[in-house]
Short mmCIF file of C-alpha atoms and ligand atoms in Angstrom, two decimals:
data_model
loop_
_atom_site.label_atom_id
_atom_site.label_comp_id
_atom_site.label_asym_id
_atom_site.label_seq_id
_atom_site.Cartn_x
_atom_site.Cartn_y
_atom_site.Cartn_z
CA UNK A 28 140.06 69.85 83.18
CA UNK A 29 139.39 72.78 85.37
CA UNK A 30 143.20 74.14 84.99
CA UNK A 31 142.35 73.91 81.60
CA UNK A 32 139.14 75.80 81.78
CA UNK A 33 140.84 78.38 84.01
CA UNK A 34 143.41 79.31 81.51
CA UNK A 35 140.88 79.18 79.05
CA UNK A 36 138.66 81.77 80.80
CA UNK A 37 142.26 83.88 81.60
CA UNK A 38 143.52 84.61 78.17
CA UNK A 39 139.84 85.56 77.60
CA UNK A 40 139.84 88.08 80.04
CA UNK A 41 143.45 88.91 79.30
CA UNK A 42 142.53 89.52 75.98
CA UNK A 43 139.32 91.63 76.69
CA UNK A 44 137.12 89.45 75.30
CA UNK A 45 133.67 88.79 76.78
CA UNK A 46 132.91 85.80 79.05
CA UNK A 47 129.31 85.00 78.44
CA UNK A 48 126.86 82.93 80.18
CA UNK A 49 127.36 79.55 78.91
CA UNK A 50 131.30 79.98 79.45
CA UNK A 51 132.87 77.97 82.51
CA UNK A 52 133.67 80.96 84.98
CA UNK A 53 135.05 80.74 88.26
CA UNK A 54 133.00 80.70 91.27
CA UNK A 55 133.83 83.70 92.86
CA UNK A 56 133.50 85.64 89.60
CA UNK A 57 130.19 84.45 89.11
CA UNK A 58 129.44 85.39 93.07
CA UNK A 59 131.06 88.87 92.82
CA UNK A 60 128.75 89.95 89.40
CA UNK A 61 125.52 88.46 90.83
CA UNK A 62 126.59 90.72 94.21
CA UNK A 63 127.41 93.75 91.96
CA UNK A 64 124.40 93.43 88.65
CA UNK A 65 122.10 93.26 91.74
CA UNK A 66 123.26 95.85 93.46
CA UNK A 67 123.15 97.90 90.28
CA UNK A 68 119.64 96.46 89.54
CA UNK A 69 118.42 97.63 93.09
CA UNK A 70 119.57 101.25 92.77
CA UNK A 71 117.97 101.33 89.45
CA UNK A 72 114.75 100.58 91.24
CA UNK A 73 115.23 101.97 94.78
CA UNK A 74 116.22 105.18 92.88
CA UNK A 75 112.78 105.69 91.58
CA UNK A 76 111.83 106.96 94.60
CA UNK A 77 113.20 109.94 95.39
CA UNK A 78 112.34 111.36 91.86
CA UNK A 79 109.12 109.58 92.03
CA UNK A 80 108.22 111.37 95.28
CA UNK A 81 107.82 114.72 92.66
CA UNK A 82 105.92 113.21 89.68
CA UNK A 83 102.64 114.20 91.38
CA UNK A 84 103.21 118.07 91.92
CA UNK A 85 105.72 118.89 88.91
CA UNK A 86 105.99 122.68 88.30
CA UNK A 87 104.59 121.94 84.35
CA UNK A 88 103.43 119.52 82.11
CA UNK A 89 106.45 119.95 80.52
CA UNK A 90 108.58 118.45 83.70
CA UNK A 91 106.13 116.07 84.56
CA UNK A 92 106.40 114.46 80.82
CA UNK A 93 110.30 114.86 81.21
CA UNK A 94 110.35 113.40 85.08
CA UNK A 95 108.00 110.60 84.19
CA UNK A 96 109.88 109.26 81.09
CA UNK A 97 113.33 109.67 83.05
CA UNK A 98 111.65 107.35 86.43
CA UNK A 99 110.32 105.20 83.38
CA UNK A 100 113.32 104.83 82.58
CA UNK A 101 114.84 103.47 85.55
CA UNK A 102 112.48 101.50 85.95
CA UNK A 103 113.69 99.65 82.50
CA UNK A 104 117.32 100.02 83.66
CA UNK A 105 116.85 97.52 86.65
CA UNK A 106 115.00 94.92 84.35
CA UNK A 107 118.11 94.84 82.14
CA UNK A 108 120.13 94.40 84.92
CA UNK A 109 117.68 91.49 86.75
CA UNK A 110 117.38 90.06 83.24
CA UNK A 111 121.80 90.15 82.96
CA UNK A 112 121.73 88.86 86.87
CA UNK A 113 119.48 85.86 85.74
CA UNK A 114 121.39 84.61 82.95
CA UNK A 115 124.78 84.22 86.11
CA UNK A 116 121.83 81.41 87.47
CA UNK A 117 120.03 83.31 90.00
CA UNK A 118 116.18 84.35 90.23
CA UNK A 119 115.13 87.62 89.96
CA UNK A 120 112.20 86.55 92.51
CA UNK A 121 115.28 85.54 94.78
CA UNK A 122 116.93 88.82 94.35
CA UNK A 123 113.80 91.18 95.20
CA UNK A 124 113.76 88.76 98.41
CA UNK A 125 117.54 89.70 99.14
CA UNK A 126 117.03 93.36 98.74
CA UNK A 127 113.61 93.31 100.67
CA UNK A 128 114.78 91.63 103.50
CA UNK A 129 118.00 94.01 103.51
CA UNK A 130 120.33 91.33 102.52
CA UNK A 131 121.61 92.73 99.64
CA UNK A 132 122.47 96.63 99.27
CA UNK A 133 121.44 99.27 96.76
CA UNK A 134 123.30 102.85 96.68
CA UNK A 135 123.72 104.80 99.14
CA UNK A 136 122.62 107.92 97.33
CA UNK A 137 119.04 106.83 97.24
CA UNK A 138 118.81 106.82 101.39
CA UNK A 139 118.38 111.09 101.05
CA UNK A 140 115.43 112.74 100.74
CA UNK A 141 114.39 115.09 97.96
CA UNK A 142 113.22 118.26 99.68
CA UNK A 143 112.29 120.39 96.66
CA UNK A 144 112.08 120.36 92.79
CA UNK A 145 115.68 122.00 92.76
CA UNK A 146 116.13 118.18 93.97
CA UNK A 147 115.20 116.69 90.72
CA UNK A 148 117.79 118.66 88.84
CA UNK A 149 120.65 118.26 91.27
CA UNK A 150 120.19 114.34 90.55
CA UNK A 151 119.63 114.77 87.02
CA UNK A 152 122.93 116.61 87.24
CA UNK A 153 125.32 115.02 89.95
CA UNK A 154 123.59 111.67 90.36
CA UNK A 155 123.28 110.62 86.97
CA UNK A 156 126.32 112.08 86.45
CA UNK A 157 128.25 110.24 88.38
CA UNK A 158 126.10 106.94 87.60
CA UNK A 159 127.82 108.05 83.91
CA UNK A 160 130.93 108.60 85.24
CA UNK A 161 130.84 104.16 86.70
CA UNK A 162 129.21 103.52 84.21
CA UNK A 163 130.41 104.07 80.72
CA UNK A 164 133.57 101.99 81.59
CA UNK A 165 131.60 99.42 82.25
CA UNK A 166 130.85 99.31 78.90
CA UNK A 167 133.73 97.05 78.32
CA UNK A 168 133.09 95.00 81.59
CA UNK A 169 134.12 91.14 81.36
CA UNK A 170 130.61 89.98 81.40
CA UNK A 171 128.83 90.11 78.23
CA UNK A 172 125.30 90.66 79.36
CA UNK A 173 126.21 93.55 82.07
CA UNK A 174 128.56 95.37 79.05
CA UNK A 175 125.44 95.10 77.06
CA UNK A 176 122.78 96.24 79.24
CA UNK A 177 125.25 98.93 80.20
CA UNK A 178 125.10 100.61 76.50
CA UNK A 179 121.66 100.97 76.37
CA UNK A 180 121.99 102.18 79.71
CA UNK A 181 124.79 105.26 79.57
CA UNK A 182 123.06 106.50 76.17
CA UNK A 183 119.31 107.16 78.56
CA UNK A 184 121.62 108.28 81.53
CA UNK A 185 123.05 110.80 79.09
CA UNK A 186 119.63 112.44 78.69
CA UNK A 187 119.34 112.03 82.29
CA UNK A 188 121.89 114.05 82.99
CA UNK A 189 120.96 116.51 80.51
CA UNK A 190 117.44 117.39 81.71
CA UNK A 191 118.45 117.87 85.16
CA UNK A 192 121.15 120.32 84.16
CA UNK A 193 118.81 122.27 81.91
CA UNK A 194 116.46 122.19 84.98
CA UNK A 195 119.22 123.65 87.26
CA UNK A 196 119.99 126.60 84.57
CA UNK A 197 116.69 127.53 83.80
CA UNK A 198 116.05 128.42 87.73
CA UNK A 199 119.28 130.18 87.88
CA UNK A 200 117.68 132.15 84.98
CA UNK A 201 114.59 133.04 87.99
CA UNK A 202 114.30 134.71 91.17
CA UNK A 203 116.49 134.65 94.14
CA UNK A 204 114.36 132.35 95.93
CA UNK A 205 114.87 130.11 93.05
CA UNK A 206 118.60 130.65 93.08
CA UNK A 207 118.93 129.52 97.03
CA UNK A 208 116.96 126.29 96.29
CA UNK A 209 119.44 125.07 93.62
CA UNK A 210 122.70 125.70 95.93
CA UNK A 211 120.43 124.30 98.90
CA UNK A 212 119.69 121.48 96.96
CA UNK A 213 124.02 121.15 95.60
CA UNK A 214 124.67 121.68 99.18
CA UNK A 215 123.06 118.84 100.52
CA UNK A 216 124.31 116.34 97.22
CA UNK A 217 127.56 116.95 96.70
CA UNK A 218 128.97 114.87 99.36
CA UNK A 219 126.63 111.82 98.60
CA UNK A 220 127.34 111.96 95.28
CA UNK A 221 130.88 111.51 95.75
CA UNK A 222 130.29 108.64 98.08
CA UNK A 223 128.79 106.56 95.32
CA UNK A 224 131.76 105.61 93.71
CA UNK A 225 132.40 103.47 97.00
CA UNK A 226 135.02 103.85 99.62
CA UNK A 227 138.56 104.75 99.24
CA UNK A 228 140.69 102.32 97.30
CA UNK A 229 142.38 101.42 100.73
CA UNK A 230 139.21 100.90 101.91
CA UNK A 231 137.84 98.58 99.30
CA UNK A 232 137.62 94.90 99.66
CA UNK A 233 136.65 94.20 96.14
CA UNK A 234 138.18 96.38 93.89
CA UNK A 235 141.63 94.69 93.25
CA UNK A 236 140.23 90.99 92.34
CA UNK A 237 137.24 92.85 90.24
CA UNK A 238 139.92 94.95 88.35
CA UNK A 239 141.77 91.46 87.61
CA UNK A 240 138.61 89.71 86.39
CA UNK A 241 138.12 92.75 84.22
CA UNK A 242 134.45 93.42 86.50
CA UNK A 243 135.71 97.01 87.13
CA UNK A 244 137.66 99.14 84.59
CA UNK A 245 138.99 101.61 87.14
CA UNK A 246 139.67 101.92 90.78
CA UNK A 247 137.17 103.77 93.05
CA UNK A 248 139.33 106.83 93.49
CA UNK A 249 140.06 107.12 89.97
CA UNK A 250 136.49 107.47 89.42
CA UNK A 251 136.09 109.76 92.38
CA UNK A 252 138.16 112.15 90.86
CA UNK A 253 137.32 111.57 86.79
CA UNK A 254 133.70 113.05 88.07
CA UNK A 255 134.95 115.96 89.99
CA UNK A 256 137.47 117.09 87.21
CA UNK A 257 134.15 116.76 85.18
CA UNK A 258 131.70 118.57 87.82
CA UNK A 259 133.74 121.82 88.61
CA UNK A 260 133.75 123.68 85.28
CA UNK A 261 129.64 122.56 85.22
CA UNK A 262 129.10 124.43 88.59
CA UNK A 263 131.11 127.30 87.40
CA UNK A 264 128.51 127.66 84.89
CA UNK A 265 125.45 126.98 86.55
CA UNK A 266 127.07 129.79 89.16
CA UNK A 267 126.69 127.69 91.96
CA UNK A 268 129.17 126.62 94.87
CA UNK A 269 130.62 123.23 95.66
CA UNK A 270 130.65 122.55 99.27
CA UNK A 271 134.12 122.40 100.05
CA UNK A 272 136.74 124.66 100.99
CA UNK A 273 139.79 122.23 100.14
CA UNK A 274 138.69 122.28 96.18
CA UNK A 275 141.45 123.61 93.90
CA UNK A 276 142.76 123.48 90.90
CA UNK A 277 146.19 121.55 91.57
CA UNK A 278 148.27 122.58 88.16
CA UNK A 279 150.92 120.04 88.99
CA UNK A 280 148.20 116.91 89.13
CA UNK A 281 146.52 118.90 86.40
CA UNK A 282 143.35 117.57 88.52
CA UNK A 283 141.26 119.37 91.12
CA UNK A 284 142.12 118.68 94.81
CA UNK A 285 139.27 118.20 96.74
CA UNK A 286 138.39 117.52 100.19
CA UNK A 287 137.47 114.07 102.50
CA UNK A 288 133.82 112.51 102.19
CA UNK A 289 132.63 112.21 105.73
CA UNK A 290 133.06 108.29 105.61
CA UNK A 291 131.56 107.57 109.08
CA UNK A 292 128.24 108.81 107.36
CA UNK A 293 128.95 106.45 104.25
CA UNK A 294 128.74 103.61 106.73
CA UNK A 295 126.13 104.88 108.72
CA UNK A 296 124.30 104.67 105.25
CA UNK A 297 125.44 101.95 103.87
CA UNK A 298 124.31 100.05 107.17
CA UNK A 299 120.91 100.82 106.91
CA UNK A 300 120.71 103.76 109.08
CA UNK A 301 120.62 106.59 106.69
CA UNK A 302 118.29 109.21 106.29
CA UNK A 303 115.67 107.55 104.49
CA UNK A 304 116.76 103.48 104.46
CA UNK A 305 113.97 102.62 106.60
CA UNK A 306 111.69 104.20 104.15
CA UNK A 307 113.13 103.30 101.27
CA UNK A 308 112.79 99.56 101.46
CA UNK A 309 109.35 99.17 103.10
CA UNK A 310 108.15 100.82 100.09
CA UNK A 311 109.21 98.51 98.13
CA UNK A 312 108.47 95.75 100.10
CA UNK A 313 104.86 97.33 100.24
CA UNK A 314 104.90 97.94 96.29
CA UNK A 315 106.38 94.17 96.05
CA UNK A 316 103.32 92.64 98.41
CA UNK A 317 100.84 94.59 96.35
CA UNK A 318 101.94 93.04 93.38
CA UNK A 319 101.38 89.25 94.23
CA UNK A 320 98.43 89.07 92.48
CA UNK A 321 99.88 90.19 89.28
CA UNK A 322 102.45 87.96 89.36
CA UNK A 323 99.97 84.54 90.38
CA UNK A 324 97.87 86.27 87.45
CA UNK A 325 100.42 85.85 85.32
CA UNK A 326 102.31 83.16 86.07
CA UNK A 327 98.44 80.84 85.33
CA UNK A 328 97.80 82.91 82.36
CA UNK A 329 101.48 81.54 81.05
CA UNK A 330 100.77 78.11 82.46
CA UNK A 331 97.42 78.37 80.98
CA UNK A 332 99.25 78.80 77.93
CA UNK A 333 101.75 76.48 77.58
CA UNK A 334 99.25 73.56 78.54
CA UNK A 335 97.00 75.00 75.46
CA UNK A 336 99.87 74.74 73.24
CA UNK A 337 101.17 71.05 74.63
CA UNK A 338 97.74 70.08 73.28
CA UNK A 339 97.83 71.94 70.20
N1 FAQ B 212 126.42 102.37 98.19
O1 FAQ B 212 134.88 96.86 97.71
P1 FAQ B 212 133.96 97.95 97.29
C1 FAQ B 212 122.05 104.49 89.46
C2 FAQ B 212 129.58 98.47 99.07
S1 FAQ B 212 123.71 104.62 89.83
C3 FAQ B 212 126.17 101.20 98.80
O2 FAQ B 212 134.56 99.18 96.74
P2 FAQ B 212 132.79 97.26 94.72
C4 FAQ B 212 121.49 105.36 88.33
C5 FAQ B 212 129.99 97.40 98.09
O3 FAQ B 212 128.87 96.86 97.42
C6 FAQ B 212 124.00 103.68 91.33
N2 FAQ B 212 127.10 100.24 98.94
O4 FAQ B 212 132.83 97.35 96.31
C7 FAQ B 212 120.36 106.18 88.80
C8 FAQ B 212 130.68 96.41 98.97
O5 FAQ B 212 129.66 95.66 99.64
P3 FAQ B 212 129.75 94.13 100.07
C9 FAQ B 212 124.23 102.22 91.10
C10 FAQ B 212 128.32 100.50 98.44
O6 FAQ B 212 131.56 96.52 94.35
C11 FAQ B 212 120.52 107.55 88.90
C12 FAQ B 212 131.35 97.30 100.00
O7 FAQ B 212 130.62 98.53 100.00
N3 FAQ B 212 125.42 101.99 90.34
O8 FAQ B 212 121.43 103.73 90.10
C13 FAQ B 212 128.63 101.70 97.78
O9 FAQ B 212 134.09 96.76 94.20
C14 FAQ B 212 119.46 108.38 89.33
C15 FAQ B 212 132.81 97.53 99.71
O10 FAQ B 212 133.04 98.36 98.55
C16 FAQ B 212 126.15 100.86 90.48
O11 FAQ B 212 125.82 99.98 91.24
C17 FAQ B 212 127.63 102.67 97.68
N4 FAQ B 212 127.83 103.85 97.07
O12 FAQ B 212 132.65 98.78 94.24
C18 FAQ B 212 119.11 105.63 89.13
C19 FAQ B 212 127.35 100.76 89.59
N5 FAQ B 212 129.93 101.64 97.41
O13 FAQ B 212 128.63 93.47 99.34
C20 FAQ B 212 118.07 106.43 89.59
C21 FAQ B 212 127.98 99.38 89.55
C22 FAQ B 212 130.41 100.45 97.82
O14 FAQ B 212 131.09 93.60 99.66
C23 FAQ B 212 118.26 107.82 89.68
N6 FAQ B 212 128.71 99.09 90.73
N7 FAQ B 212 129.44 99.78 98.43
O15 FAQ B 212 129.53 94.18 101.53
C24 FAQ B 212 130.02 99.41 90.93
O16 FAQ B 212 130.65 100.01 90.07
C25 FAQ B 212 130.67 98.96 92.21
O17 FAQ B 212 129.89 97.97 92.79
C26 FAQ B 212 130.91 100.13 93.23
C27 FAQ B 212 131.49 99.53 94.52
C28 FAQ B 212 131.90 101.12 92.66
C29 FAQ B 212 129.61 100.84 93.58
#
């Protein structure tokens, strides 16, 4: 029966049609989607922070409105994904836990601090970006729930993306001082953002089973590159420099060559020792044990409820 249900689930994913959550899947696919959703889910959340850390001294109503709905946002973007994560069988209670107890990982990008408001439109531009660049293939993932959430998802990234570029030009449009905090603020993402697409393909446990299961579209490199064929012509606009001396158009490739992340760092990251991990997760932990209450409050308001109804 299982051999049967294995070649059943196969030609599914052969044919690139969605396995959903009632459909017999194999163990390690299931394992692999509840490591990645969460992972995505976590980022979502974790990477409120460093845009959060500005809400409170915007530069104008206008960019507070615009940096508040986009944090709002992402805070919506990691209940899809806990909601997608839950229907695989596991708790989103149970999750939290993982993350908060540094079990599980979030993205590396989010372990850097934002030093100025230049910040918030260098991850509007190359974050987000980037987060596009994952994520619209993912759009046609394997796993019904994740491709869904991940449409709703690309189309708020989109405008993401666009209000941090508009950011960026309209302080090129301003003073010098202005000027210097945007290519401060490119000099200190670039490399980051390129390290979110995950280590080379060499260098990648999971890519090669997760492109068979249909999980990931492309490779990790292919990505890599998609975003800085992408990024280049943006910069050239915004009149700012990318930090590296190896980038070049190659007309052969037809691509841009560009140079090596520092990987050492990623893992340094990765690992918990970055920049701002520490940080990072006590917050949330902190925001997490402030919210007990809410969630007891709720959870015998709903019991509450149901027993009301039972007798009804
Ligand atoms: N950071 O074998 P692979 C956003 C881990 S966008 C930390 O290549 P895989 C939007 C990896 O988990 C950011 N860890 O792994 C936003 C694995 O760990 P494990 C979130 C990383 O899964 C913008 C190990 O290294 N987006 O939040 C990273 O096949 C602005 C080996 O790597 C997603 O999560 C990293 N960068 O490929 C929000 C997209 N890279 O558990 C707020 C969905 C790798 O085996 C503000 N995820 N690792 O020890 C994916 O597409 C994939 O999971 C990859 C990694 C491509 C990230």
């Amino acid at each position: 029966a299982d051999q049967a249900r294995q070649a059943d689930f196969d030609a599914k994913v052969a044919a690139n049609q969605r396995i959903e959550p009632r459909d017999w899947m194999p163990e390690g696919y299931r394992k692999t989607l509840v490591r990645q959703v969460a992972q995505h889910a976590h980022s979502e959340i974790i990477g409120m922070q460093p845009e959060g850390d500005w809400i409170a001294s915007a530069p104008s109503l206008r960019r507070k409105a615009i940096l508040l709905a986009k944090v709002q946002d992402e805070a919506g973007h990691g209940l899809y994904l806990y909601a997608a994560a839950e229907t695989l069988g596991i708790d989103r209670a149970e999750l939290t836990e993982r993350l908060i107890e540094g079990r599980q990982k979030y993205s590396s990008i989010f372990n850097y601090p934002s030093l100025t408001y230049a910040d918030v439109g260098v991850i509007g531009w190359l974050v987000d970006g980037a987060a596009i660049c994952n994520q619209v293939p993912l759009c046609r993932t394997s796993f019904g729930p994740y491709a869904r959430a991940m449409v709703r998802i690309c189309k708020e990234e989109s405008f993401h993306q666009r209000q941090g570029y508009e950011l960026l030009m309209r302080m090129m449009e301003g003073t010098e001082g202005q000027r210097a905090m945007v290519q401060d603020a490119v000099d200190r993402w670039w490399w980051p953002s390129l390290m979110m697409f995950g280590p080379p393909d060499a260098d990648s446990p999971n890519t090669q089973q997760s492109l068979e299961w249909g999980i990931k579209i492309d490779t990790n490199d292919a990505l890599r590159q998609k975003f800085v064929d992408m990024t280049v012509p943006q910069a050239d606009k915004l009149g700012v420099t990318l930090p590296d001396s190896e980038l070049a158009w190659n007309e052969q490739s037809g691509q841009y060559d560009f140079g090596e992340p520092d990987w050492n760092e990623f893992k340094q990251v990765v690992t918990g020792s970055g920049p701002r991990n520490a940080e990072r997760v006590a917050r949330r932990r902190a925001a997490h044990e402030k919210g007990a209450w809410v969630r007891e409050a709720a959870t015998a308001y709903a019991k509450k409820h149901q027993n009301s109804q039972e007798v009804a």
